């Protein structure tokens, strides 16, 4: 007699517990739609910046005239699949760069957003696969953030797609059924109605917008979190990090530092404090998920500040800015509401309204132009096929919006645990992660930081008997340069040469020397006959400037007059 009420009470308590747990998880995986819009704009802008920066060495890094011709790429990286490797001609690679730039611009403005995100991700993976020797942690992080963006409603705010939807939904003469010659149907007619719509109904998020709490929103937050947690665990093994001396050693590595980094070495107490602060922040990174609202924003802001500090002290390409963009989703609805109120109250209202009107006008123009593109006339059979495709897409929505993100959330957690020795990814999972380049290896400056300054010289003997450094096109000098960082054309050249110096990449020394010969002879009237590539190093005490170790060794001697010779 008493069992039934007890079961009812138990079920009620379990249901209440599940609801509370769901609310807790939803609150911690919630991302404001305005944050996603800013995240989208940041990703598009970063992609364009990345393409522009890479284009400075387009021939050197991505063509058959460069340091890794396709014959070498396919020989050394047999499992590589890259659109950028279909041709080794500079014009073909430049064309792909231009296409990627256009698609990145579409992503930034929010036009066909999901398609633009997916294509940008695929083109980025292809570009990265074309030359693995120039990649850094920022490249991996950017690709992973784009991957999660495919599953998120990045276009819900501040986008051309949002204007298109508003135009389609708003009543008006142009949407009337009897509009002469007009296509009054929304984009559902062309099979693109789900281009970027949220996968789940958004949750209330304040007077100025809404937030979403999905597996994908949790995934993009976890992606940032696991990077810092695993990096912190790697640093835990390093004596210099735990002893507070790591940043001081990094700042005396002259091939990394620039701007403020060339001056802060004079403040050892500040660098010691920075070391401890960064380690403490890494181990406090779980608060990024555990906290919500303003508290979460405060922790995220500490990370953002640290990365901006890196941006003005170390030349590590776009990594600091990519990390900053990755933190945008951590700013939740209360922060965006407060920012909106502050702009309304203190901002230049007239200027903001002016630019808002101009942007909305431009968005409507793009939407109008898109709507004016003639649609092909469909017969009944084609219309039925289109309806069937739409129905299939609708049935596959749960797989796309939930199952795939859940699968990858599990994989990145397992991969992160494996990277620090606390777990193992099953072989099929490893294959999936390798295919989409999402292995979680975050050993930046860990377990020990950079402690040695490195630079290179490539003296070549010219046909007239004179010598010239054929890498820098400068007089030959085997002395330490006053500013080692200035000897590298870009940060990617520094990364490439650092990899060439590694004993596991001896073949690439031949590729590099052969490139130097070919590039010099293509661009100079007096050819080069042979080249010797030297690697120099110097380690100094960060506190008194004493040289602890220095030296040089030859990487390769190469005859430019003969056939290509592979260094084994």
mmCIF file of C-alpha atoms in Angstrom, residues 124-366:
data_model
loop_
_atom_site.group_PDB
_atom_site.id
_atom_site.type_symbol
_atom_site.label_atom_id
_atom_site.label_comp_id
_atom_site.label_asym_id
_atom_site.label_seq_id
_atom_site.Cartn_x
_atom_site.Cartn_y
_atom_site.Cartn_z
ATOM 1 C CA UNK A 124 42.482 25.575 -44.248
ATOM 2 C CA UNK A 125 43.150 21.865 -43.661
ATOM 3 C CA UNK A 126 44.249 21.551 -47.289
ATOM 4 C CA UNK A 127 46.602 24.525 -46.980
ATOM 5 C CA UNK A 128 48.096 23.220 -43.755
ATOM 6 C CA UNK A 129 48.611 19.764 -45.242
ATOM 7 C CA UNK A 130 50.541 21.271 -48.174
ATOM 8 C CA UNK A 131 53.515 22.125 -45.938
ATOM 9 C CA UNK A 132 53.531 20.664 -42.402
ATOM 10 C CA UNK A 133 57.008 22.131 -41.790
ATOM 11 C CA UNK A 134 55.677 25.655 -41.230
ATOM 12 C CA UNK A 135 52.809 24.897 -38.839
ATOM 13 C CA UNK A 136 52.449 25.977 -35.231
ATOM 14 C CA UNK A 137 49.921 25.553 -32.420
ATOM 15 C CA UNK A 138 47.905 28.521 -33.653
ATOM 16 C CA UNK A 139 47.232 26.765 -36.956
ATOM 17 C CA UNK A 140 45.861 23.718 -35.151
ATOM 18 C CA UNK A 141 43.683 25.835 -32.853
ATOM 19 C CA UNK A 142 42.241 27.897 -35.715
ATOM 20 C CA UNK A 143 41.248 24.747 -37.605
ATOM 21 C CA UNK A 144 39.597 23.291 -34.490
ATOM 22 C CA UNK A 145 37.628 26.471 -33.775
ATOM 23 C CA UNK A 146 36.390 26.479 -37.375
ATOM 24 C CA UNK A 147 35.331 22.854 -37.015
ATOM 25 C CA UNK A 148 33.131 23.652 -34.027
ATOM 26 C CA UNK A 149 31.806 26.716 -35.827
ATOM 27 C CA UNK A 150 30.227 24.451 -38.448
ATOM 28 C CA UNK A 151 27.794 23.187 -35.797
ATOM 29 C CA UNK A 152 26.995 26.572 -34.238
ATOM 30 C CA UNK A 153 24.472 29.273 -35.283
ATOM 31 C CA UNK A 154 27.174 31.777 -36.104
ATOM 32 C CA UNK A 155 24.828 33.819 -38.285
ATOM 33 C CA UNK A 156 22.057 34.409 -35.752
ATOM 34 C CA UNK A 157 23.171 38.012 -35.183
ATOM 35 C CA UNK A 158 24.960 40.732 -37.189
ATOM 36 C CA UNK A 159 24.940 38.801 -40.484
ATOM 37 C CA UNK A 160 23.649 38.931 -44.034
ATOM 38 C CA UNK A 161 21.868 35.634 -43.374
ATOM 39 C CA UNK A 162 19.978 37.192 -40.461
ATOM 40 C CA UNK A 163 18.862 40.051 -42.723
ATOM 41 C CA UNK A 164 17.824 37.555 -45.396
ATOM 42 C CA UNK A 165 15.673 35.700 -42.915
ATOM 43 C CA UNK A 166 14.184 38.931 -41.576
ATOM 44 C CA UNK A 167 13.369 40.062 -45.121
ATOM 45 C CA UNK A 168 11.774 36.702 -45.913
ATOM 46 C CA UNK A 169 9.672 36.746 -42.747
ATOM 47 C CA UNK A 170 8.593 40.415 -42.821
ATOM 48 C CA UNK A 171 5.225 41.156 -44.454
ATOM 49 C CA UNK A 172 5.258 43.403 -47.472
ATOM 50 C CA UNK A 173 4.231 43.824 -51.054
ATOM 51 C CA UNK A 174 7.356 42.125 -52.281
ATOM 52 C CA UNK A 175 6.379 38.980 -50.427
ATOM 53 C CA UNK A 176 2.798 38.908 -51.612
ATOM 54 C CA UNK A 177 1.756 35.737 -53.422
ATOM 55 C CA UNK A 178 0.612 37.689 -56.468
ATOM 56 C CA UNK A 179 3.844 39.686 -56.812
ATOM 57 C CA UNK A 180 4.459 39.893 -60.529
ATOM 58 C CA UNK A 181 7.369 37.734 -61.517
ATOM 59 C CA UNK A 182 8.689 37.637 -57.954
ATOM 60 C CA UNK A 183 9.883 34.661 -55.993
ATOM 61 C CA UNK A 184 7.985 35.112 -52.756
ATOM 62 C CA UNK A 185 9.220 31.923 -51.143
ATOM 63 C CA UNK A 186 12.009 31.954 -48.577
ATOM 64 C CA UNK A 187 15.288 30.201 -49.215
ATOM 65 C CA UNK A 188 13.643 26.919 -48.329
ATOM 66 C CA UNK A 189 12.852 26.657 -52.010
ATOM 67 C CA UNK A 190 16.500 26.342 -53.002
ATOM 68 C CA UNK A 191 17.262 23.748 -50.378
ATOM 69 C CA UNK A 192 19.281 26.130 -48.213
ATOM 70 C CA UNK A 193 16.758 26.994 -45.553
ATOM 71 C CA UNK A 194 18.890 25.301 -42.918
ATOM 72 C CA UNK A 195 22.098 26.949 -43.999
ATOM 73 C CA UNK A 196 22.881 28.344 -40.582
ATOM 74 C CA UNK A 197 19.799 28.099 -38.429
ATOM 75 C CA UNK A 198 20.335 27.120 -34.783
ATOM 76 C CA UNK A 199 20.108 23.379 -34.197
ATOM 77 C CA UNK A 200 18.076 23.808 -31.062
ATOM 78 C CA UNK A 201 15.700 26.420 -29.824
ATOM 79 C CA UNK A 202 17.647 29.209 -28.130
ATOM 80 C CA UNK A 203 17.189 29.843 -24.473
ATOM 81 C CA UNK A 204 16.269 33.273 -23.172
ATOM 82 C CA UNK A 205 19.291 35.433 -22.820
ATOM 83 C CA UNK A 206 18.328 38.941 -21.954
ATOM 84 C CA UNK A 207 16.651 41.887 -23.572
ATOM 85 C CA UNK A 208 19.127 42.220 -26.417
ATOM 86 C CA UNK A 209 19.456 38.631 -27.588
ATOM 87 C CA UNK A 210 19.372 34.968 -26.781
ATOM 88 C CA UNK A 211 21.843 32.238 -25.972
ATOM 89 C CA UNK A 212 22.218 28.661 -27.122
ATOM 90 C CA UNK A 213 23.239 25.691 -25.025
ATOM 91 C CA UNK A 214 24.059 22.734 -27.274
ATOM 92 C CA UNK A 215 26.648 20.000 -27.459
ATOM 93 C CA UNK A 216 28.505 22.106 -30.026
ATOM 94 C CA UNK A 217 28.574 25.152 -27.745
ATOM 95 C CA UNK A 218 29.966 22.924 -25.000
ATOM 96 C CA UNK A 219 32.469 21.534 -27.510
ATOM 97 C CA UNK A 220 33.927 24.909 -28.481
ATOM 98 C CA UNK A 221 34.318 25.835 -24.803
ATOM 99 C CA UNK A 222 35.949 22.504 -23.973
ATOM 100 C CA UNK A 223 38.283 22.879 -26.943
ATOM 101 C CA UNK A 224 39.830 25.944 -25.354
ATOM 102 C CA UNK A 225 39.806 24.439 -21.873
ATOM 103 C CA UNK A 226 41.641 21.205 -22.749
ATOM 104 C CA UNK A 227 44.395 23.206 -24.446
ATOM 105 C CA UNK A 228 45.223 25.010 -21.206
ATOM 106 C CA UNK A 229 44.709 22.058 -18.876
ATOM 107 C CA UNK A 230 47.007 19.753 -20.858
ATOM 108 C CA UNK A 231 49.591 22.483 -21.371
ATOM 109 C CA UNK A 232 49.560 23.146 -17.628
ATOM 110 C CA UNK A 233 50.140 19.461 -16.898
ATOM 111 C CA UNK A 234 53.071 19.410 -19.321
ATOM 112 C CA UNK A 235 54.555 22.488 -17.655
ATOM 113 C CA UNK A 236 54.190 20.792 -14.294
ATOM 114 C CA UNK A 237 57.060 18.530 -15.386
ATOM 115 C CA UNK A 238 59.379 21.456 -16.086
ATOM 116 C CA UNK A 239 61.804 22.722 -13.464
ATOM 117 C CA UNK A 240 61.985 26.237 -14.899
ATOM 118 C CA UNK A 241 58.223 26.701 -14.859
ATOM 119 C CA UNK A 242 57.867 25.448 -11.325
ATOM 120 C CA UNK A 243 60.913 27.468 -10.257
ATOM 121 C CA UNK A 244 59.591 30.736 -11.687
ATOM 122 C CA UNK A 245 62.407 31.231 -14.217
ATOM 123 C CA UNK A 246 60.746 30.113 -17.478
ATOM 124 C CA UNK A 247 59.596 33.483 -18.825
ATOM 125 C CA UNK A 248 63.010 35.030 -18.093
ATOM 126 C CA UNK A 249 64.659 32.368 -20.260
ATOM 127 C CA UNK A 250 62.118 32.835 -23.049
ATOM 128 C CA UNK A 251 62.742 36.577 -23.092
ATOM 129 C CA UNK A 252 66.478 36.110 -23.630
ATOM 130 C CA UNK A 253 65.818 33.941 -26.715
ATOM 131 C CA UNK A 254 66.377 36.756 -29.186
ATOM 132 C CA UNK A 255 64.953 34.912 -32.194
ATOM 133 C CA UNK A 256 61.512 34.914 -30.524
ATOM 134 C CA UNK A 257 61.275 38.321 -28.895
ATOM 135 C CA UNK A 258 60.377 41.667 -30.417
ATOM 136 C CA UNK A 259 58.760 44.988 -29.445
ATOM 137 C CA UNK A 260 58.430 44.992 -25.636
ATOM 138 C CA UNK A 261 60.057 41.582 -25.476
ATOM 139 C CA UNK A 262 63.407 43.159 -26.320
ATOM 140 C CA UNK A 263 63.217 45.319 -23.184
ATOM 141 C CA UNK A 264 61.453 43.356 -20.419
ATOM 142 C CA UNK A 265 64.493 41.129 -19.847
ATOM 143 C CA UNK A 266 65.830 43.963 -17.684
ATOM 144 C CA UNK A 267 63.082 43.296 -15.118
ATOM 145 C CA UNK A 268 63.692 39.790 -13.690
ATOM 146 C CA UNK A 269 61.256 40.235 -10.800
ATOM 147 C CA UNK A 270 58.471 41.060 -13.250
ATOM 148 C CA UNK A 271 59.319 38.014 -15.368
ATOM 149 C CA UNK A 272 59.329 35.744 -12.326
ATOM 150 C CA UNK A 273 55.901 37.071 -11.350
ATOM 151 C CA UNK A 274 54.683 36.517 -14.918
ATOM 152 C CA UNK A 275 55.889 32.898 -14.801
ATOM 153 C CA UNK A 276 54.014 32.120 -11.607
ATOM 154 C CA UNK A 277 50.926 34.016 -12.783
ATOM 155 C CA UNK A 278 50.755 32.075 -16.047
ATOM 156 C CA UNK A 279 51.201 28.693 -14.343
ATOM 157 C CA UNK A 280 48.545 29.591 -11.763
ATOM 158 C CA UNK A 281 46.173 30.684 -14.514
ATOM 159 C CA UNK A 282 46.686 27.438 -16.422
ATOM 160 C CA UNK A 283 45.727 25.412 -13.366
ATOM 161 C CA UNK A 284 42.770 27.703 -12.707
ATOM 162 C CA UNK A 285 41.491 27.172 -16.279
ATOM 163 C CA UNK A 286 38.707 24.723 -15.213
ATOM 164 C CA UNK A 287 37.002 27.791 -13.727
ATOM 165 C CA UNK A 288 36.242 28.771 -17.321
ATOM 166 C CA UNK A 289 33.624 26.018 -17.313
ATOM 167 C CA UNK A 290 32.708 25.865 -13.640
ATOM 168 C CA UNK A 291 31.900 29.582 -13.388
ATOM 169 C CA UNK A 292 29.261 31.554 -15.271
ATOM 170 C CA UNK A 293 28.371 35.167 -16.004
ATOM 171 C CA UNK A 294 30.700 37.920 -14.828
ATOM 172 C CA UNK A 295 32.937 35.522 -12.900
ATOM 173 C CA UNK A 296 33.611 33.480 -16.033
ATOM 174 C CA UNK A 297 34.233 36.694 -17.995
ATOM 175 C CA UNK A 298 36.764 37.825 -15.389
ATOM 176 C CA UNK A 299 38.788 34.601 -15.720
ATOM 177 C CA UNK A 300 38.553 34.737 -19.534
ATOM 178 C CA UNK A 301 39.764 38.342 -19.446
ATOM 179 C CA UNK A 302 42.863 37.285 -17.514
ATOM 180 C CA UNK A 303 43.707 34.817 -20.270
ATOM 181 C CA UNK A 304 42.997 37.425 -22.951
ATOM 182 C CA UNK A 305 45.313 39.870 -21.186
ATOM 183 C CA UNK A 306 48.087 37.283 -21.033
ATOM 184 C CA UNK A 307 47.752 36.522 -24.748
ATOM 185 C CA UNK A 308 47.805 40.194 -25.651
ATOM 186 C CA UNK A 309 50.987 40.401 -23.601
ATOM 187 C CA UNK A 310 52.430 37.582 -25.715
ATOM 188 C CA UNK A 311 51.414 39.441 -28.882
ATOM 189 C CA UNK A 312 53.596 42.436 -28.005
ATOM 190 C CA UNK A 313 56.604 40.500 -26.697
ATOM 191 C CA UNK A 314 56.968 37.339 -28.817
ATOM 192 C CA UNK A 315 56.763 36.886 -32.570
ATOM 193 C CA UNK A 316 54.610 33.761 -32.643
ATOM 194 C CA UNK A 317 52.488 34.670 -35.643
ATOM 195 C CA UNK A 318 48.698 34.783 -35.097
ATOM 196 C CA UNK A 319 48.543 32.379 -32.149
ATOM 197 C CA UNK A 320 47.806 35.050 -29.478
ATOM 198 C CA UNK A 321 45.016 36.591 -31.572
ATOM 199 C CA UNK A 322 43.532 33.189 -32.407
ATOM 200 C CA UNK A 323 43.429 32.444 -28.689
ATOM 201 C CA UNK A 324 41.744 35.790 -27.988
ATOM 202 C CA UNK A 325 39.031 35.014 -30.563
ATOM 203 C CA UNK A 326 38.644 31.564 -28.993
ATOM 204 C CA UNK A 327 37.737 33.238 -25.694
ATOM 205 C CA UNK A 328 34.886 35.306 -27.144
ATOM 206 C CA UNK A 329 32.261 32.550 -26.540
ATOM 207 C CA UNK A 330 33.128 32.601 -22.820
ATOM 208 C CA UNK A 331 31.546 36.042 -22.447
ATOM 209 C CA UNK A 332 27.956 35.208 -21.589
ATOM 210 C CA UNK A 333 24.683 37.130 -21.850
ATOM 211 C CA UNK A 334 25.048 39.389 -18.772
ATOM 212 C CA UNK A 335 28.318 40.747 -20.156
ATOM 213 C CA UNK A 336 26.831 41.457 -23.591
ATOM 214 C CA UNK A 337 23.777 43.080 -22.032
ATOM 215 C CA UNK A 338 26.000 45.311 -19.901
ATOM 216 C CA UNK A 339 28.092 46.205 -22.953
ATOM 217 C CA UNK A 340 24.956 47.085 -24.916
ATOM 218 C CA UNK A 341 23.720 49.325 -22.108
ATOM 219 C CA UNK A 342 27.121 51.013 -21.877
ATOM 220 C CA UNK A 343 27.187 51.676 -25.618
ATOM 221 C CA UNK A 344 23.634 53.052 -25.514
ATOM 222 C CA UNK A 345 24.509 55.322 -22.613
ATOM 223 C CA UNK A 346 28.077 56.427 -23.275
ATOM 224 C CA UNK A 347 28.796 55.522 -26.888
ATOM 225 C CA UNK A 348 28.671 57.913 -29.834
ATOM 226 C CA UNK A 349 25.032 57.140 -30.570
ATOM 227 C CA UNK A 350 24.819 59.077 -33.845
ATOM 228 C CA UNK A 351 27.930 57.458 -35.295
ATOM 229 C CA UNK A 352 26.857 53.993 -34.168
ATOM 230 C CA UNK A 353 23.372 54.445 -35.631
ATOM 231 C CA UNK A 354 24.903 55.737 -38.866
ATOM 232 C CA UNK A 355 27.183 52.736 -39.265
ATOM 233 C CA UNK A 356 24.438 50.332 -38.195
ATOM 234 C CA UNK A 357 22.170 51.727 -40.908
ATOM 235 C CA UNK A 358 24.932 51.499 -43.484
ATOM 236 C CA UNK A 359 25.730 47.899 -42.564
ATOM 237 C CA UNK A 360 22.082 46.897 -42.565
ATOM 238 C CA UNK A 361 21.642 48.621 -45.932
ATOM 239 C CA UNK A 362 24.637 46.743 -47.313
ATOM 240 C CA UNK A 363 23.244 43.496 -45.913
ATOM 241 C CA UNK A 364 19.867 44.130 -47.517
ATOM 242 C CA UNK A 365 21.592 44.911 -50.812
ATOM 243 C CA UNK A 366 23.458 41.601 -50.700
#
